[in-house]
CSV table of C-alpha atoms in Angstrom, one decimal:
chain,number,residue,atom,x,y,z
A,1,MET,CA,0.0,-0.2,-0.1
A,2,ARG,CA,1.3,3.4,-0.8
A,3,PHE,CA,0.8,6.1,1.7
A,4,ALA,CA,1.1,9.6,0.5
A,5,LEU,CA,-0.6,12.8,1.7
A,6,ASP,CA,-3.4,14.6,-0.7
A,7,ALA,CA,-3.0,18.2,-1.7
A,8,GLU,CA,-5.1,19.4,1.2
A,9,GLN,CA,-3.3,17.6,4.0
A,10,THR,CA,0.1,18.8,2.4
A,11,ALA,CA,-1.3,22.5,2.5
A,12,PHE,CA,-2.4,22.1,5.9
A,13,GLY,CA,1.0,21.2,7.0
A,14,ARG,CA,2.8,23.7,5.0
A,15,SER,CA,0.3,26.4,6.5
A,16,LEU,CA,1.3,25.4,10.1
A,17,ASP,CA,4.9,25.3,9.4
A,18,ARG,CA,4.7,28.8,8.1
A,19,MET,CA,2.7,29.9,11.0
A,20,PHE,CA,5.0,28.6,13.6
A,21,ALA,CA,8.3,29.7,11.7
A,22,ALA,CA,7.1,33.2,12.0
A,23,ALA,CA,6.4,33.0,15.6
A,24,ASP,CA,10.1,32.5,16.8
A,25,THR,CA,9.6,29.4,18.7
A,26,PRO,CA,13.0,29.1,19.8
A,27,SER,CA,12.3,32.1,22.2
A,28,ALA,CA,9.0,30.6,23.5
A,29,VAL,CA,10.9,27.2,24.0
A,30,ARG,CA,13.6,28.8,26.3
A,31,ALA,CA,10.7,31.1,28.2
A,32,TRP,CA,8.9,27.6,28.7
A,33,ALA,CA,11.9,26.2,30.1
A,34,ARG,CA,12.2,28.8,32.6
A,35,GLY,CA,8.7,28.4,33.7
A,36,GLU,CA,7.6,31.7,31.7
A,37,HIS,CA,4.4,30.0,29.6
A,38,GLY,CA,3.0,33.3,28.1
A,39,PRO,CA,4.8,33.0,24.6
A,40,GLY,CA,4.1,29.1,24.6
A,41,ARG,CA,0.4,29.6,25.2
A,42,ALA,CA,0.3,32.0,22.3
A,43,LEU,CA,1.5,29.2,20.1
A,44,TRP,CA,-1.0,27.0,21.7
A,45,ARG,CA,-3.8,29.5,20.7
A,46,ARG,CA,-2.6,29.7,17.2
A,47,ALA,CA,-2.7,26.0,17.0
A,48,ALA,CA,-6.1,25.8,18.2
A,49,ASP,CA,-7.2,28.6,16.0
A,50,ALA,CA,-6.1,26.4,12.9
A,51,GLY,CA,-8.1,23.5,14.2
A,52,VAL,CA,-5.3,21.1,15.4
A,53,PHE,CA,-7.0,19.8,18.7
A,54,THR,CA,-10.4,19.2,17.0
A,55,LEU,CA,-8.9,16.4,15.0
A,56,ALA,CA,-8.6,13.7,17.7
A,57,ALA,CA,-12.4,14.5,19.1
A,58,PRO,CA,-15.6,13.4,17.7
A,59,GLU,CA,-18.1,15.7,16.4
A,60,GLY,CA,-20.5,15.6,19.2
A,61,PHE,CA,-17.9,17.3,21.5
A,62,GLY,CA,-16.8,19.9,19.3
A,63,GLY,CA,-14.3,18.0,17.2
A,64,VAL,CA,-14.2,16.9,13.5
A,65,GLY,CA,-12.6,13.5,13.9
A,66,PRO,CA,-11.1,11.5,15.0
A,67,LEU,CA,-8.7,12.2,12.1
A,68,PRO,CA,-5.5,10.5,12.6
A,69,VAL,CA,-3.8,11.4,9.3
A,70,GLU,CA,-4.3,14.9,9.8
A,71,LEU,CA,-3.1,14.9,13.4
A,72,GLY,CA,0.1,13.4,12.1
A,73,VAL,CA,0.6,16.1,9.8
A,74,ALA,CA,0.1,18.7,12.6
A,75,PHE,CA,2.2,16.8,15.0
A,76,VAL,CA,5.4,16.5,12.6
A,77,GLU,CA,4.9,20.3,12.3
A,78,PHE,CA,4.9,20.7,16.1
A,79,GLY,CA,8.0,18.7,16.2
A,80,ARG,CA,9.7,20.5,13.0
A,81,ASN,CA,9.1,23.9,14.9
A,82,CYS,CA,10.1,22.6,18.5
A,83,VAL,CA,6.6,23.8,19.8
A,84,PRO,CA,6.6,23.4,23.7
A,85,GLY,CA,3.7,22.0,25.9
A,86,PRO,CA,1.7,19.0,26.7
A,87,LEU,CA,0.6,18.6,23.3
A,88,VAL,CA,0.7,14.9,23.2
A,89,GLU,CA,-1.0,14.6,26.5
A,90,THR,CA,-4.0,16.8,25.5
A,91,VAL,CA,-4.6,14.3,22.4
A,92,ALA,CA,-4.2,11.5,25.0
A,93,VAL,CA,-7.0,13.0,27.3
A,94,THR,CA,-9.3,13.9,24.4
A,95,ALA,CA,-9.0,10.4,23.1
A,96,LEU,CA,-9.4,9.1,26.7
A,97,LEU,CA,-12.6,10.9,27.6
A,98,SER,CA,-14.2,10.5,24.3
A,99,ARG,CA,-13.7,6.8,24.3
A,100,LEU,CA,-15.1,6.7,28.0
A,101,ALA,CA,-18.1,8.8,26.3
A,102,GLU,CA,-18.6,5.8,24.2
A,103,ALA,CA,-18.7,3.8,27.1
A,104,GLY,CA,-21.6,5.7,28.9
A,105,GLU,CA,-19.3,7.8,31.1
A,106,ALA,CA,-20.1,11.0,28.9
A,107,ALA,CA,-19.7,13.4,32.1
A,108,PRO,CA,-16.0,14.1,31.9
A,109,ALA,CA,-16.1,14.5,28.1
A,110,LYS,CA,-18.8,16.8,28.2
A,111,GLU,CA,-16.9,18.9,30.7
A,112,TRP,CA,-13.4,19.1,29.1
A,113,VAL,CA,-13.2,18.1,25.4
A,114,PRO,CA,-15.1,21.0,23.9
A,115,GLY,CA,-12.6,23.1,25.8
A,116,LEU,CA,-9.9,21.3,24.8
A,117,CYS,CA,-10.8,21.4,21.2
A,118,ALA,CA,-11.1,25.3,21.2
A,119,GLY,CA,-7.9,25.7,22.9
A,120,ARG,CA,-9.6,27.1,26.3
A,121,ALA,CA,-8.0,24.5,28.2
A,122,ARG,CA,-4.8,22.8,28.7
A,123,VAL,CA,-4.4,19.4,30.3
A,124,THR,CA,-1.9,17.0,31.3
A,125,LEU,CA,-2.0,13.3,31.9
A,126,ALA,CA,-0.2,10.8,34.1
A,127,ALA,CA,-0.7,7.0,33.1
A,128,PRO,CA,1.2,3.7,33.4
A,129,ALA,CA,2.1,3.9,29.7
A,130,ALA,CA,4.0,7.1,30.0
A,131,GLY,CA,5.5,6.4,33.6
A,132,PRO,CA,4.5,8.1,37.0
A,133,TYR,CA,5.5,11.8,35.9
A,134,ALA,CA,3.0,14.2,34.3
A,135,LEU,CA,4.5,16.8,31.8
A,136,ASP,CA,4.1,20.4,32.2
A,137,ALA,CA,1.8,20.2,35.1
A,138,ASP,CA,2.7,23.8,36.1
A,139,ALA,CA,1.3,25.1,33.0
A,140,ALA,CA,-2.0,22.8,32.8
A,141,ASP,CA,-5.3,23.6,33.6
A,142,ALA,CA,-6.0,20.1,35.1
A,143,MET,CA,-4.0,17.0,35.4
A,144,PHE,CA,-5.7,13.6,34.8
A,145,VAL,CA,-4.4,10.5,36.5
A,146,VAL,CA,-5.0,7.0,35.5
A,147,THR,CA,-4.2,4.2,38.0
A,148,GLY,CA,-4.6,0.4,38.0
A,149,SER,CA,-5.1,0.1,34.1
A,150,GLY,CA,-3.1,-3.4,34.3
A,151,GLU,CA,-4.9,-6.6,33.9
A,152,GLY,CA,-6.7,-7.6,37.1
A,153,ALA,CA,-6.3,-4.1,38.6
A,154,ALA,CA,-9.1,-1.9,39.5
A,155,ALA,CA,-8.7,1.0,37.0
A,156,GLU,CA,-9.6,4.4,38.1
A,157,LEU,CA,-9.5,8.0,36.3
A,158,ARG,CA,-9.2,11.1,38.7
A,159,ARG,CA,-8.5,14.4,38.6
A,160,ALA,CA,-5.3,15.5,40.6
A,161,PRO,CA,-5.6,18.1,43.3
A,162,GLY,CA,-2.1,19.3,42.5
A,163,HIS,CA,1.3,18.1,41.9
A,164,GLY,CA,4.8,17.7,43.6
A,165,PRO,CA,8.1,19.9,42.5
A,166,VAL,CA,8.6,20.4,39.2
A,167,LEU,CA,11.6,18.6,37.8
A,168,PRO,CA,13.8,19.2,34.8
A,169,SER,CA,14.4,16.6,31.9
A,170,VAL,CA,16.8,15.8,29.2
A,171,ASP,CA,14.7,18.5,27.3
A,172,PRO,CA,14.5,21.6,29.4
A,173,ALA,CA,11.1,22.5,27.8
A,174,ARG,CA,9.8,19.1,29.2
A,175,ARG,CA,9.2,19.9,32.9
A,176,LEU,CA,8.1,16.9,34.8
A,177,ALA,CA,6.0,16.5,38.1
A,178,LEU,CA,4.4,13.8,40.2
A,179,PRO,CA,0.7,14.2,40.7
A,180,ALA,CA,-0.7,14.6,44.3
A,181,ALA,CA,-2.5,11.8,45.7
A,182,GLY,CA,-6.3,11.8,46.0
A,183,GLY,CA,-8.5,14.0,43.8
A,184,GLU,CA,-11.8,13.9,42.1
A,185,LEU,CA,-12.9,10.3,40.9
A,186,LEU,CA,-14.2,10.7,37.4
A,187,ALA,CA,-14.8,7.0,36.4
A,188,ALA,CA,-13.5,3.5,37.3
A,189,GLY,CA,-13.7,0.1,36.2
A,190,PRO,CA,-13.0,-1.8,32.9
A,191,ALA,CA,-14.1,0.9,30.6
A,192,VAL,CA,-11.2,3.1,32.2
A,193,ARG,CA,-8.7,0.4,31.4
A,194,GLU,CA,-9.7,0.2,27.7
A,195,ALA,CA,-10.0,3.9,27.5
A,196,ALA,CA,-6.5,4.3,28.8
A,197,GLY,CA,-5.1,1.9,26.4
A,198,TYR,CA,-7.0,3.6,23.6
A,199,ALA,CA,-5.3,6.8,24.8
A,200,GLY,CA,-2.0,5.6,25.0
A,201,LEU,CA,-2.2,4.5,21.2
A,202,TRP,CA,-3.0,7.9,20.3
A,203,ALA,CA,-0.3,9.3,22.6
A,204,ALA,CA,2.2,6.8,21.1
A,205,TYR,CA,1.0,7.9,17.4
A,206,ALA,CA,1.4,11.5,18.2
A,207,THR,CA,4.8,11.3,19.8
A,208,ALA,CA,5.9,9.4,16.7
A,209,ALA,CA,4.8,12.2,14.5
A,210,GLN,CA,6.6,14.9,16.4
A,211,ALA,CA,9.7,12.7,16.6
A,212,LEU,CA,9.6,12.8,12.7
A,213,GLY,CA,9.3,16.5,12.6
A,214,VAL,CA,12.2,16.9,15.0
A,215,GLY,CA,14.4,14.8,12.9
A,216,HIS,CA,13.5,16.7,9.8
A,217,ALA,CA,14.4,19.7,11.5
A,218,LEU,CA,17.7,18.5,12.8
A,219,LEU,CA,18.5,17.2,9.3
A,220,ASP,CA,17.6,20.6,7.6
A,221,ARG,CA,19.7,22.4,10.1
A,222,THR,CA,22.7,20.3,9.5
A,223,VAL,CA,22.5,20.2,5.9
A,224,ALA,CA,22.5,24.1,6.0
A,225,HIS,CA,25.4,24.3,8.4
A,226,ALA,CA,27.5,21.7,6.3
A,227,GLY,CA,26.7,24.0,3.3
A,228,ARG,CA,28.3,27.0,5.3
A,229,ARG,CA,31.3,25.6,7.3
A,230,VAL,CA,34.4,25.6,5.6
A,231,GLN,CA,37.3,23.3,6.7
A,232,PHE,CA,40.6,22.6,4.7
A,233,GLY,CA,39.5,25.2,2.1
A,234,ALA,CA,36.3,23.5,1.2
A,235,VAL,CA,32.6,23.5,2.6
A,236,ILE,CA,32.4,20.2,4.9
A,237,GLY,CA,29.1,19.6,3.2
A,238,SER,CA,31.4,18.4,0.1
A,239,PHE,CA,32.9,15.8,2.3
A,240,GLN,CA,32.0,12.1,1.3
A,241,ALA,CA,31.9,11.2,4.9
A,242,VAL,CA,29.6,13.8,6.0
A,243,LYS,CA,27.4,13.4,2.7
A,244,HIS,CA,27.0,9.5,3.8
A,245,ARG,CA,26.0,10.5,7.3
A,246,LEU,CA,23.4,12.9,6.1
A,247,ALA,CA,22.1,10.4,3.4
A,248,ASP,CA,21.7,7.6,6.2
A,249,VAL,CA,19.6,10.2,8.2
A,250,LEU,CA,17.4,11.2,5.2
A,251,ILE,CA,16.9,7.4,4.5
A,252,GLY,CA,15.9,6.4,8.1
A,253,LEU,CA,13.4,9.5,8.3
A,254,GLU,CA,11.9,8.4,4.8
A,255,PHE,CA,11.5,5.0,5.9
A,256,ALA,CA,9.7,6.1,9.1
A,257,ARG,CA,7.2,8.1,7.3
A,258,PRO,CA,5.0,5.6,5.6
A,259,LEU,CA,5.3,3.7,9.0
A,260,LEU,CA,3.6,6.8,10.7
A,261,TYR,CA,1.0,7.0,8.1
A,262,GLY,CA,0.3,3.3,8.0
A,263,ALA,CA,-0.3,3.6,11.7
A,264,ALA,CA,-2.8,6.5,11.1
A,265,VAL,CA,-4.8,4.3,8.6
A,266,ALA,CA,-4.9,1.5,11.3
A,267,LEU,CA,-6.1,4.0,14.0
A,268,ALA,CA,-8.8,5.4,11.6
A,269,ALA,CA,-10.0,1.9,10.7
A,270,GLY,CA,-9.7,0.2,14.2
A,271,SER,CA,-7.4,-2.4,12.8
A,272,PRO,CA,-6.7,-5.5,15.0
A,273,GLY,CA,-2.9,-4.9,14.4
A,274,VAL,CA,-2.9,-1.3,15.2
A,275,ARG,CA,-1.0,-1.8,18.4
A,276,ALA,CA,1.8,-3.0,16.3
A,277,GLU,CA,1.5,-0.3,13.8
A,278,VAL,CA,1.8,2.3,16.1
A,279,ALA,CA,4.7,0.6,17.9
A,280,ALA,CA,6.5,0.1,14.5
A,281,ALA,CA,6.1,3.9,13.9
A,282,LYS,CA,7.2,5.1,16.9
A,283,ALA,CA,10.4,2.9,17.1
A,284,ALA,CA,11.2,4.0,13.6
A,285,ALA,CA,10.5,7.6,13.9
A,286,CYS,CA,12.3,8.0,17.4
A,287,ASP,CA,15.4,6.0,16.2
A,288,ALA,CA,15.4,8.3,12.9
A,289,ALA,CA,15.2,11.4,15.1
A,290,TYR,CA,17.9,10.2,17.6
A,291,ALA,CA,20.1,9.3,14.6
A,292,ALA,CA,19.6,12.7,13.3
A,293,ALA,CA,20.5,14.2,16.7
A,294,ARG,CA,23.8,12.3,16.7
A,295,THR,CA,24.7,13.2,13.3
A,296,ALA,CA,23.7,16.8,13.9
A,297,LEU,CA,26.1,16.8,17.0
A,298,GLN,CA,29.1,15.3,15.1
A,299,VAL,CA,28.8,17.7,11.8
A,300,HIS,CA,28.3,21.0,14.1
A,301,GLY,CA,31.1,20.0,16.4
A,302,ALA,CA,31.4,21.8,19.7
A,303,ILE,CA,28.9,24.5,19.1
A,304,GLY,CA,26.1,21.8,19.0
A,305,TYR,CA,26.4,21.2,22.7
A,306,THR,CA,26.1,24.8,23.7
A,307,SER,CA,22.5,25.7,25.1
A,308,GLU,CA,22.5,29.3,23.6
A,309,TYR,CA,22.7,27.5,20.0
A,310,ASP,CA,19.2,26.7,18.8
A,311,LEU,CA,20.1,23.3,17.7
A,312,SER,CA,20.3,22.3,21.3
A,313,LEU,CA,16.6,22.6,21.7
A,314,TRP,CA,15.8,20.0,18.9
A,315,LEU,CA,18.6,17.7,20.3
A,316,GLY,CA,17.0,17.4,23.8
A,317,LYS,CA,13.5,16.7,22.2
A,318,ALA,CA,14.7,14.0,20.1
A,319,ARG,CA,16.4,12.3,23.3
A,320,ALA,CA,13.1,12.7,25.5
A,321,LEU,CA,10.7,11.7,22.7
A,322,ARG,CA,12.4,8.6,22.3
A,323,GLN,CA,11.4,7.3,25.7
A,324,ALA,CA,7.8,9.1,25.8
A,325,TRP,CA,4.8,6.8,25.7
A,326,GLY,CA,6.9,3.7,25.1
A,327,SER,CA,10.5,3.0,25.0
A,328,PRO,CA,12.5,1.7,21.7
A,329,GLU,CA,12.4,-1.6,23.7
A,330,ASP,CA,8.8,-1.8,24.6
A,331,CYS,CA,7.8,-0.8,21.0
A,332,ARG,CA,10.0,-3.7,19.5
A,333,ARG,CA,8.5,-6.1,21.9
A,334,GLU,CA,5.0,-5.1,20.9
A,335,VAL,CA,5.9,-5.6,17.3
A,336,LEU,CA,7.4,-8.9,17.9
A,337,GLU,CA,4.4,-10.3,19.9
A,338,LEU,CA,1.9,-9.5,17.0
A,339,PRO,CA,0.5,-13.0,16.2
A,340,SER,CA,1.4,-14.0,12.8
């Protein structure tokens, strides 16, 4: 099967890229890392005005979807432009609450999903699939917590009453915190377990798309640097060894792209193999982004390590996304366990 975006989807991605490129996202990322959320929230409003957050929600709650292909296009541009914030977690909460509504637990979705679609609310999520920490809890209007989603456990969805100290991560703009215990119980039982699994799929898929965009940004910046940097009387981009490294990065990214949109098709169709499709896409996209980061460091040399240089923003994100919502090992295990 050939996975290719149509003209409308391609134009949507280009419009988002132009919008974020004109907004000086590196400055917003650095402000976000300092706990100053104003510039990042301005980017969030722009994304909401473009309809990005409606793509994961059904029409009954103010959405236009779910449309995983278009959502993937948007998240590639989020990664390409290093947009900060709990973007993946917002999609995961939207998917979780919408799925609960299908199972008869509609009250949380009615309260939150329309606001998420419109960009009026920002939320984050702590769930077993993502580890114990919640992303950007200090910038969120609410933190949702899923507990006991494993087999045989009593699954619950709560709204946390607060969070612990904000901790740094390998990506300075990804600020982590443990949710406080207790809080409002929103739903419990098998429906929560199933909805949490569904939300984890959407989160892993959005993370893969974001990683693909990060990888392309790193490649573009490295190619530009290789075309400017002169060593031994020639630009380093003319050296065969550099060309080969850059070509390997491009091949990795291009091989990950059809896996990403193949996962989107599986999500849209509710395919029995959707978990493996999403896991394969995330492993490939995150590995490709990580390879792009390593190559970018090697080609840039010492300047690539400096936090003042914008490249560092994408380097940190490539490392963080690789472990977010499923490590490479977990993703490969999911693919290998798919029944033949």
